[in-house]
Short mmCIF file of C-alpha atoms and ligand atoms in Angstrom, two decimals:
data_model
loop_
_atom_site.label_atom_id
_atom_site.label_comp_id
_atom_site.label_asym_id
_atom_site.label_seq_id
_atom_site.Cartn_x
_atom_site.Cartn_y
_atom_site.Cartn_z
CA MET A 22 0.00 0.00 0.00
CA GLY A 23 1.12 3.56 -0.23
CA ARG A 24 2.36 2.64 -3.70
CA ALA A 25 -0.84 3.28 -5.57
CA PRO A 26 -0.31 7.03 -6.00
CA LEU A 27 2.87 6.50 -7.99
CA PHE A 28 1.14 4.04 -10.27
CA ALA A 29 -1.73 6.44 -10.70
CA GLN A 30 0.75 9.17 -11.60
CA LEU A 31 2.51 6.92 -14.06
CA VAL A 32 -0.70 5.95 -15.79
CA ALA A 33 -1.20 9.61 -16.60
CA ASN A 34 2.43 10.40 -17.18
CA THR A 35 3.45 11.11 -20.74
CA ASP A 36 5.74 13.89 -19.63
CA ASN A 37 8.45 11.75 -18.04
CA GLY A 38 11.18 12.31 -20.62
CA PHE A 39 10.81 8.73 -21.89
CA TYR A 40 7.35 8.67 -23.41
CA ARG A 41 7.59 7.41 -27.00
CA GLN A 42 11.38 7.83 -26.91
CA ASP A 43 13.90 5.31 -28.23
CA ILE A 44 16.43 3.88 -25.78
CA ILE A 45 19.56 3.42 -27.84
CA SER A 46 22.50 4.45 -25.69
CA VAL A 47 23.33 5.14 -22.07
CA ARG A 48 24.39 8.59 -23.25
CA GLN A 49 20.68 9.46 -23.02
CA PHE A 50 20.76 9.09 -19.23
CA ASP A 51 21.80 11.70 -16.69
CA ARG A 52 21.60 11.26 -12.94
CA GLU A 53 18.07 12.59 -12.78
CA LYS A 54 16.83 10.10 -15.37
CA LEU A 55 18.68 7.27 -13.65
CA ALA A 56 17.04 8.15 -10.35
CA TYR A 57 13.63 8.21 -12.02
CA VAL A 58 14.09 4.76 -13.58
CA PHE A 59 15.53 3.27 -10.38
CA GLY A 60 12.63 4.66 -8.34
CA LEU A 61 10.15 3.11 -10.74
CA ALA A 62 12.05 -0.19 -10.74
CA GLU A 63 11.74 -0.31 -6.94
CA GLU A 64 8.00 0.23 -7.31
CA MET A 65 7.91 -2.62 -9.80
CA ARG A 66 9.75 -4.93 -7.41
CA HIS A 67 7.31 -4.09 -4.68
CA MET A 68 4.34 -4.64 -6.95
CA VAL A 69 5.65 -8.01 -8.20
CA GLN A 70 6.40 -9.18 -4.68
CA GLN A 71 3.01 -8.07 -3.39
CA VAL A 72 0.65 -9.02 -6.19
CA GLY A 73 2.69 -10.45 -9.09
CA SER A 74 1.25 -8.38 -11.89
CA ALA A 75 -0.64 -5.22 -12.80
CA ASP A 76 -2.66 -4.12 -15.80
CA LEU A 77 -0.78 -0.92 -16.48
CA LEU A 78 0.06 -1.87 -20.07
CA HIS A 79 -3.08 -3.84 -20.78
CA GLY A 80 -3.68 -3.94 -24.52
CA ARG A 81 -0.13 -2.85 -25.40
CA VAL A 82 2.07 -5.01 -27.60
CA LEU A 83 5.85 -5.48 -27.51
CA ALA A 84 7.78 -6.99 -30.44
CA ASN A 85 10.90 -8.77 -29.18
CA LEU A 86 13.21 -8.97 -32.21
CA PHE A 87 16.38 -10.92 -31.50
CA TYR A 88 18.98 -11.55 -34.22
CA GLU A 89 21.46 -12.92 -31.65
CA PRO A 90 21.05 -15.56 -28.93
CA SER A 91 19.62 -14.42 -25.61
CA THR A 92 18.15 -16.00 -22.53
CA ARG A 93 18.00 -13.27 -19.88
CA THR A 94 17.39 -10.16 -21.96
CA SER A 95 14.66 -11.64 -24.13
CA SER A 96 12.85 -13.51 -21.38
CA SER A 97 13.08 -10.63 -18.90
CA PHE A 98 11.57 -8.23 -21.45
CA MET A 99 8.80 -10.77 -22.08
CA ALA A 100 8.18 -11.27 -18.37
CA ALA A 101 8.28 -7.50 -17.81
CA MET A 102 5.65 -6.83 -20.47
CA GLN A 103 3.43 -9.67 -19.31
CA ARG A 104 3.64 -8.68 -15.65
CA LEU A 105 2.38 -5.25 -16.67
CA GLY A 106 -0.56 -6.76 -18.51
CA GLY A 107 0.78 -6.32 -22.05
CA CYS A 108 1.58 -8.99 -24.58
CA VAL A 109 4.58 -9.94 -26.68
CA ILE A 110 5.37 -10.96 -30.25
CA PRO A 111 8.51 -13.04 -29.73
CA ILE A 112 10.86 -13.25 -32.71
CA ASN A 113 13.72 -14.95 -31.00
CA GLU A 114 14.62 -17.19 -33.86
CA VAL A 115 15.00 -14.90 -36.82
CA ARG A 116 15.94 -17.91 -38.91
CA TYR A 117 12.28 -18.92 -38.89
CA SER A 118 11.18 -15.43 -39.92
CA SER A 119 11.38 -13.60 -43.26
CA VAL A 120 14.90 -12.50 -42.30
CA THR A 121 15.95 -15.87 -43.71
CA LYS A 122 14.34 -14.89 -47.01
CA GLY A 123 16.67 -11.90 -47.13
CA GLU A 124 14.43 -9.25 -45.61
CA SER A 125 16.38 -6.21 -44.40
CA LEU A 126 16.40 -4.99 -40.81
CA VAL A 127 14.59 -1.85 -41.89
CA ASP A 128 11.75 -3.75 -43.57
CA THR A 129 11.41 -6.14 -40.62
CA VAL A 130 11.23 -3.23 -38.19
CA ARG A 131 8.71 -1.38 -40.35
CA THR A 132 6.60 -4.53 -40.43
CA LEU A 133 6.65 -5.13 -36.70
CA GLU A 134 5.77 -1.55 -35.86
CA CYS A 135 2.50 -2.04 -37.72
CA TYR A 136 1.53 -4.55 -35.03
CA ALA A 137 3.42 -3.46 -31.92
CA ASP A 138 3.73 -0.34 -29.75
CA VAL A 139 7.41 -0.82 -28.95
CA ILE A 140 10.24 -2.93 -30.44
CA VAL A 141 13.08 -4.44 -28.44
CA LEU A 142 15.97 -5.18 -30.79
CA ARG A 143 19.14 -7.24 -30.42
CA HIS A 144 21.41 -7.31 -33.44
CA PRO A 145 25.02 -8.30 -34.15
CA GLU A 146 26.06 -4.96 -35.69
CA ALA A 147 27.02 -1.89 -33.67
CA GLY A 148 24.83 1.01 -34.77
CA SER A 149 21.91 -1.19 -35.85
CA ALA A 150 19.61 0.04 -33.07
CA GLN A 151 20.06 3.61 -34.30
CA ILE A 152 19.36 2.51 -37.88
CA ALA A 153 16.14 0.85 -36.69
CA ALA A 154 15.18 3.94 -34.70
CA ASP A 155 15.76 6.18 -37.71
CA CYS A 156 13.28 4.23 -39.82
CA ALA A 157 10.69 3.45 -37.13
CA THR A 158 7.92 5.63 -35.82
CA LYS A 159 7.48 3.46 -32.73
CA PRO A 160 10.07 3.41 -29.93
CA ILE A 161 13.06 1.09 -30.32
CA ILE A 162 14.81 -0.27 -27.23
CA ASN A 163 18.38 -1.43 -27.84
CA ALA A 164 18.88 -4.87 -26.28
CA GLY A 165 22.51 -5.06 -27.45
CA ASP A 166 23.95 -3.96 -30.79
CA GLY A 167 27.08 -5.98 -31.54
CA THR A 168 30.07 -4.64 -29.64
CA GLY A 169 28.34 -1.25 -29.30
CA GLU A 170 26.04 -0.78 -26.32
CA HIS A 171 23.66 -2.64 -24.05
CA PRO A 172 21.91 0.20 -22.24
CA THR A 173 19.25 -1.78 -20.39
CA GLN A 174 21.91 -4.13 -19.02
CA ALA A 175 24.00 -1.18 -17.81
CA LEU A 176 20.94 0.29 -16.09
CA LEU A 177 20.30 -2.97 -14.26
CA ASP A 178 24.01 -3.23 -13.41
CA LEU A 179 24.06 0.23 -11.87
CA PHE A 180 20.78 -0.42 -10.08
CA THR A 181 22.33 -3.61 -8.65
CA ILE A 182 25.41 -1.72 -7.41
CA GLN A 183 23.12 0.80 -5.71
CA ARG A 184 21.13 -1.96 -4.04
CA GLU A 185 24.10 -4.11 -3.03
CA LEU A 186 26.35 -1.35 -1.72
CA GLY A 187 23.87 1.42 -0.92
CA ARG A 188 25.68 3.95 -3.12
CA ILE A 189 27.33 4.44 -6.49
CA GLU A 190 29.47 7.53 -5.89
CA GLY A 191 33.19 7.22 -5.56
CA LEU A 192 33.42 3.43 -5.81
CA THR A 193 36.32 1.43 -7.15
CA VAL A 194 34.94 -0.79 -9.90
CA ALA A 195 37.12 -3.50 -11.46
CA MET A 196 35.94 -4.79 -14.84
CA VAL A 197 37.51 -8.09 -15.80
CA GLY A 198 37.65 -10.09 -19.03
CA ASP A 199 36.73 -9.11 -22.57
CA LEU A 200 36.68 -5.33 -22.42
CA LYS A 201 37.19 -4.95 -26.16
CA TYR A 202 34.13 -6.77 -27.45
CA GLY A 203 31.93 -6.74 -24.33
CA ARG A 204 29.15 -4.22 -24.87
CA THR A 205 27.97 -4.38 -21.26
CA VAL A 206 31.26 -2.96 -19.97
CA HIS A 207 31.18 -0.23 -22.62
CA SER A 208 27.77 0.96 -21.46
CA LEU A 209 28.55 0.53 -17.76
CA THR A 210 31.77 2.55 -18.06
CA ARG A 211 29.80 5.45 -19.50
CA LEU A 212 27.15 5.31 -16.79
CA LEU A 213 29.63 5.05 -13.92
CA SER A 214 31.35 8.17 -15.21
CA HIS A 215 28.44 10.21 -13.79
CA PHE A 216 29.41 9.15 -10.28
CA GLY A 217 33.16 9.68 -9.93
CA GLY A 218 35.48 7.05 -8.49
CA ARG A 219 37.95 4.62 -9.91
CA LEU A 220 37.77 2.18 -12.82
CA GLN A 221 40.22 -0.69 -12.98
CA PHE A 222 40.19 -2.39 -16.38
CA VAL A 223 41.62 -5.91 -16.23
CA SER A 224 42.07 -7.77 -19.52
CA PRO A 225 44.60 -9.53 -21.71
CA GLU A 226 46.46 -7.10 -23.97
CA VAL A 227 44.36 -8.08 -27.02
CA LEU A 228 41.06 -7.46 -25.21
CA ARG A 229 41.71 -4.01 -23.72
CA MET A 230 38.98 -1.42 -23.25
CA PRO A 231 38.75 0.69 -26.46
CA ALA A 232 40.94 3.79 -26.16
CA GLU A 233 38.01 6.10 -26.91
CA LEU A 234 36.05 4.81 -23.91
CA LEU A 235 39.08 5.09 -21.65
CA ARG A 236 39.61 8.67 -22.78
CA GLU A 237 35.92 9.54 -22.33
CA ALA A 238 35.94 8.18 -18.77
CA ARG A 239 39.06 10.16 -17.87
CA GLU A 240 37.61 13.32 -19.39
CA GLN A 241 34.60 12.83 -17.12
CA GLY A 242 36.98 12.88 -14.16
CA MET A 243 37.24 9.14 -13.51
CA GLU A 244 40.52 7.65 -12.44
CA ALA A 245 41.04 4.78 -14.88
CA THR A 246 43.88 2.27 -14.88
CA GLU A 247 44.60 -0.84 -16.95
CA HIS A 248 45.85 -4.18 -15.63
CA GLN A 249 46.39 -7.74 -16.75
CA ASP A 250 46.24 -9.45 -13.38
CA VAL A 251 43.08 -9.59 -11.20
CA ALA A 252 45.22 -10.13 -8.12
CA GLU A 253 46.54 -6.58 -8.56
CA VAL A 254 43.10 -5.03 -8.09
CA ILE A 255 41.05 -7.48 -6.04
CA GLY A 256 41.96 -6.02 -2.65
CA GLU A 257 40.77 -2.52 -3.54
CA ALA A 258 37.66 -3.18 -5.57
CA ASP A 259 34.16 -2.45 -4.28
CA VAL A 260 32.67 -4.10 -7.36
CA LEU A 261 34.20 -6.95 -9.35
CA TYR A 262 32.38 -6.99 -12.70
CA VAL A 263 33.37 -10.16 -14.55
CA THR A 264 32.65 -10.81 -18.24
CA ARG A 265 32.76 -13.67 -20.72
CA VAL A 266 35.26 -13.66 -23.59
CA GLN A 267 32.95 -13.00 -26.55
CA ARG A 268 33.77 -15.96 -28.80
CA GLU A 269 31.32 -14.90 -31.53
CA ARG A 270 33.20 -11.62 -32.12
CA PHE A 271 36.59 -13.20 -32.87
CA GLU A 272 37.77 -13.54 -36.45
CA ASP A 273 40.72 -15.65 -35.32
CA GLN A 274 39.50 -18.71 -33.39
CA ALA A 275 43.06 -19.62 -32.39
CA LEU A 276 43.31 -16.28 -30.64
CA TYR A 277 40.02 -16.95 -28.86
CA ASP A 278 41.36 -20.31 -27.64
CA LYS A 279 44.45 -18.55 -26.35
CA VAL A 280 42.57 -16.00 -24.23
CA LYS A 281 39.30 -17.76 -23.39
CA ASP A 282 40.37 -19.00 -19.96
CA CYS A 283 42.39 -15.96 -19.00
CA TYR A 284 40.57 -15.30 -15.72
CA VAL A 285 38.76 -17.56 -13.29
CA ILE A 286 37.32 -16.09 -10.10
CA THR A 287 37.57 -18.62 -7.27
CA PRO A 288 36.78 -18.61 -3.53
CA GLU A 289 40.54 -18.50 -2.86
CA LEU A 290 40.90 -15.32 -4.89
CA LEU A 291 37.92 -13.77 -3.11
CA GLU A 292 39.61 -14.29 0.26
CA ARG A 293 41.75 -11.33 -0.72
CA ALA A 294 38.75 -9.08 -1.48
CA LYS A 295 36.88 -6.65 0.77
CA PRO A 296 34.18 -8.28 2.90
CA ARG A 297 31.57 -5.97 1.32
CA MET A 298 32.74 -6.21 -2.27
CA THR A 299 30.09 -7.31 -4.74
CA VAL A 300 30.74 -9.81 -7.55
CA MET A 301 28.70 -9.19 -10.69
CA HIS A 302 28.45 -10.76 -14.15
CA PRO A 303 25.94 -10.01 -16.94
CA LEU A 304 25.85 -13.78 -17.66
CA PRO A 305 26.10 -16.20 -19.36
CA ARG A 306 29.30 -17.36 -17.69
CA VAL A 307 31.49 -19.91 -19.40
CA GLY A 308 34.02 -20.66 -16.71
CA GLU A 309 35.09 -17.16 -15.54
CA ILE A 310 33.41 -17.53 -12.14
CA SER A 311 33.73 -20.89 -10.49
CA TYR A 312 30.43 -22.38 -9.27
CA ASP A 313 31.89 -22.50 -5.75
CA VAL A 314 31.65 -18.71 -5.65
CA ASP A 315 27.84 -18.82 -5.89
CA LYS A 316 27.37 -19.44 -2.18
CA ASP A 317 29.53 -16.45 -1.22
CA PRO A 318 27.13 -13.70 -0.04
CA ARG A 319 29.08 -11.24 -2.20
CA ALA A 320 28.04 -13.11 -5.36
CA ALA A 321 25.31 -10.81 -6.69
CA TYR A 322 24.84 -12.10 -10.24
CA PHE A 323 21.56 -13.88 -9.64
CA ARG A 324 20.12 -10.88 -7.81
CA GLN A 325 21.47 -8.74 -10.67
CA MET A 326 19.51 -10.86 -13.13
CA GLU A 327 16.28 -10.46 -11.16
CA ASN A 328 16.82 -6.70 -11.02
CA GLY A 329 16.82 -6.75 -14.83
CA MET A 330 13.13 -7.54 -14.94
CA TYR A 331 12.22 -4.62 -12.67
CA ILE A 332 14.38 -2.22 -14.68
CA ARG A 333 12.78 -3.40 -17.93
CA MET A 334 9.29 -3.08 -16.43
CA ALA A 335 10.17 0.49 -15.45
CA LEU A 336 11.45 1.31 -18.93
CA LEU A 337 8.46 -0.21 -20.72
CA ALA A 338 6.04 1.61 -18.45
CA ALA A 339 7.87 4.92 -18.93
CA VAL A 340 8.17 4.57 -22.71
CA LEU A 341 4.53 3.50 -23.08
CA GLY A 342 3.19 5.73 -20.24
CA ARG A 343 -0.52 5.97 -20.77
CA ALA A 344 -2.01 9.31 -21.58
C1 NCD B 6 25.44 -10.02 -22.35
C2 NCD B 6 25.28 -9.58 -23.79
O1 NCD B 6 24.44 -10.11 -24.52
O2 NCD B 6 26.01 -8.65 -24.16
N1 NCD B 6 24.41 -10.89 -21.93
C3 NCD B 6 23.27 -10.35 -21.42
O3 NCD B 6 22.56 -9.63 -22.09
N2 NCD B 6 23.00 -10.58 -20.14
C4 NCD B 6 26.78 -10.54 -22.03
C5 NCD B 6 27.32 -11.68 -22.84
O4 NCD B 6 26.68 -12.21 -23.74
O5 NCD B 6 28.45 -12.07 -22.54
#
């Protein structure tokens, strides 16, 4: 109880800065917008825990268009829409759609917007979400565009940091693994740059954070350092954000084999970490975090995943806010 007024406000809220807007990049978010989305996501959590679902988006339709594999992002968007009373056109297997007949992204998007109110798009090419947004009249939500961005993941990552540690300002965040191809770390780096603090980028030489992102973070006033050894940073980190080496982005499979097992987080390694550090991972993991770590209370990746649904509920409600 006591939550109803916010829902009532939201139902009437088309003036929230998100209504009918695309969500393509984390560059669209400042601290005020982040606070708005996080506040709504908390309301969503409360609502789901209390009653399971609401009819806020009753009659609204989401098209979930995935040109790349996905478990969490696609199913959490579907669950988010359904828990708000809307429904979903799931195109998770583009090989069974007209894409296989050679249909372009633009034509597929223009088709789906005839039926849906919002399109969630995952695509292997960086920049594809913007291309879709340029041709669509309905809002496009970027669910990962190649090595580019993954804004909704970065929002749920930041939301998780806030919940796990009670703050975001001035933290030391170590990002570990494939910083070159990993879109989640690209988006998260940009968002963290609103909050000051320290970024420690840990990767093999061939998978370093792109220079442009490093420069951007430093220009925003972040202290950013690069490392090859997790042991160098583990004692100082407040957040250990671990990523998978992105096999599908490698042209040279021999190189992938060389770097794929570069880091493995184990309970022994975590003995050297702060007692309140949080371990995160966008998932899927393919060996970078040993299963023994799961029972450590600092392992936040399953809570992180759950937070994704609340963040996506908040975004869908804001973008589709009923007039
Ligand atoms: C990430 C992605 O697709 O970029 N997964 C996700 O959305 N949770 C990370 C990854 O695939 O490694």
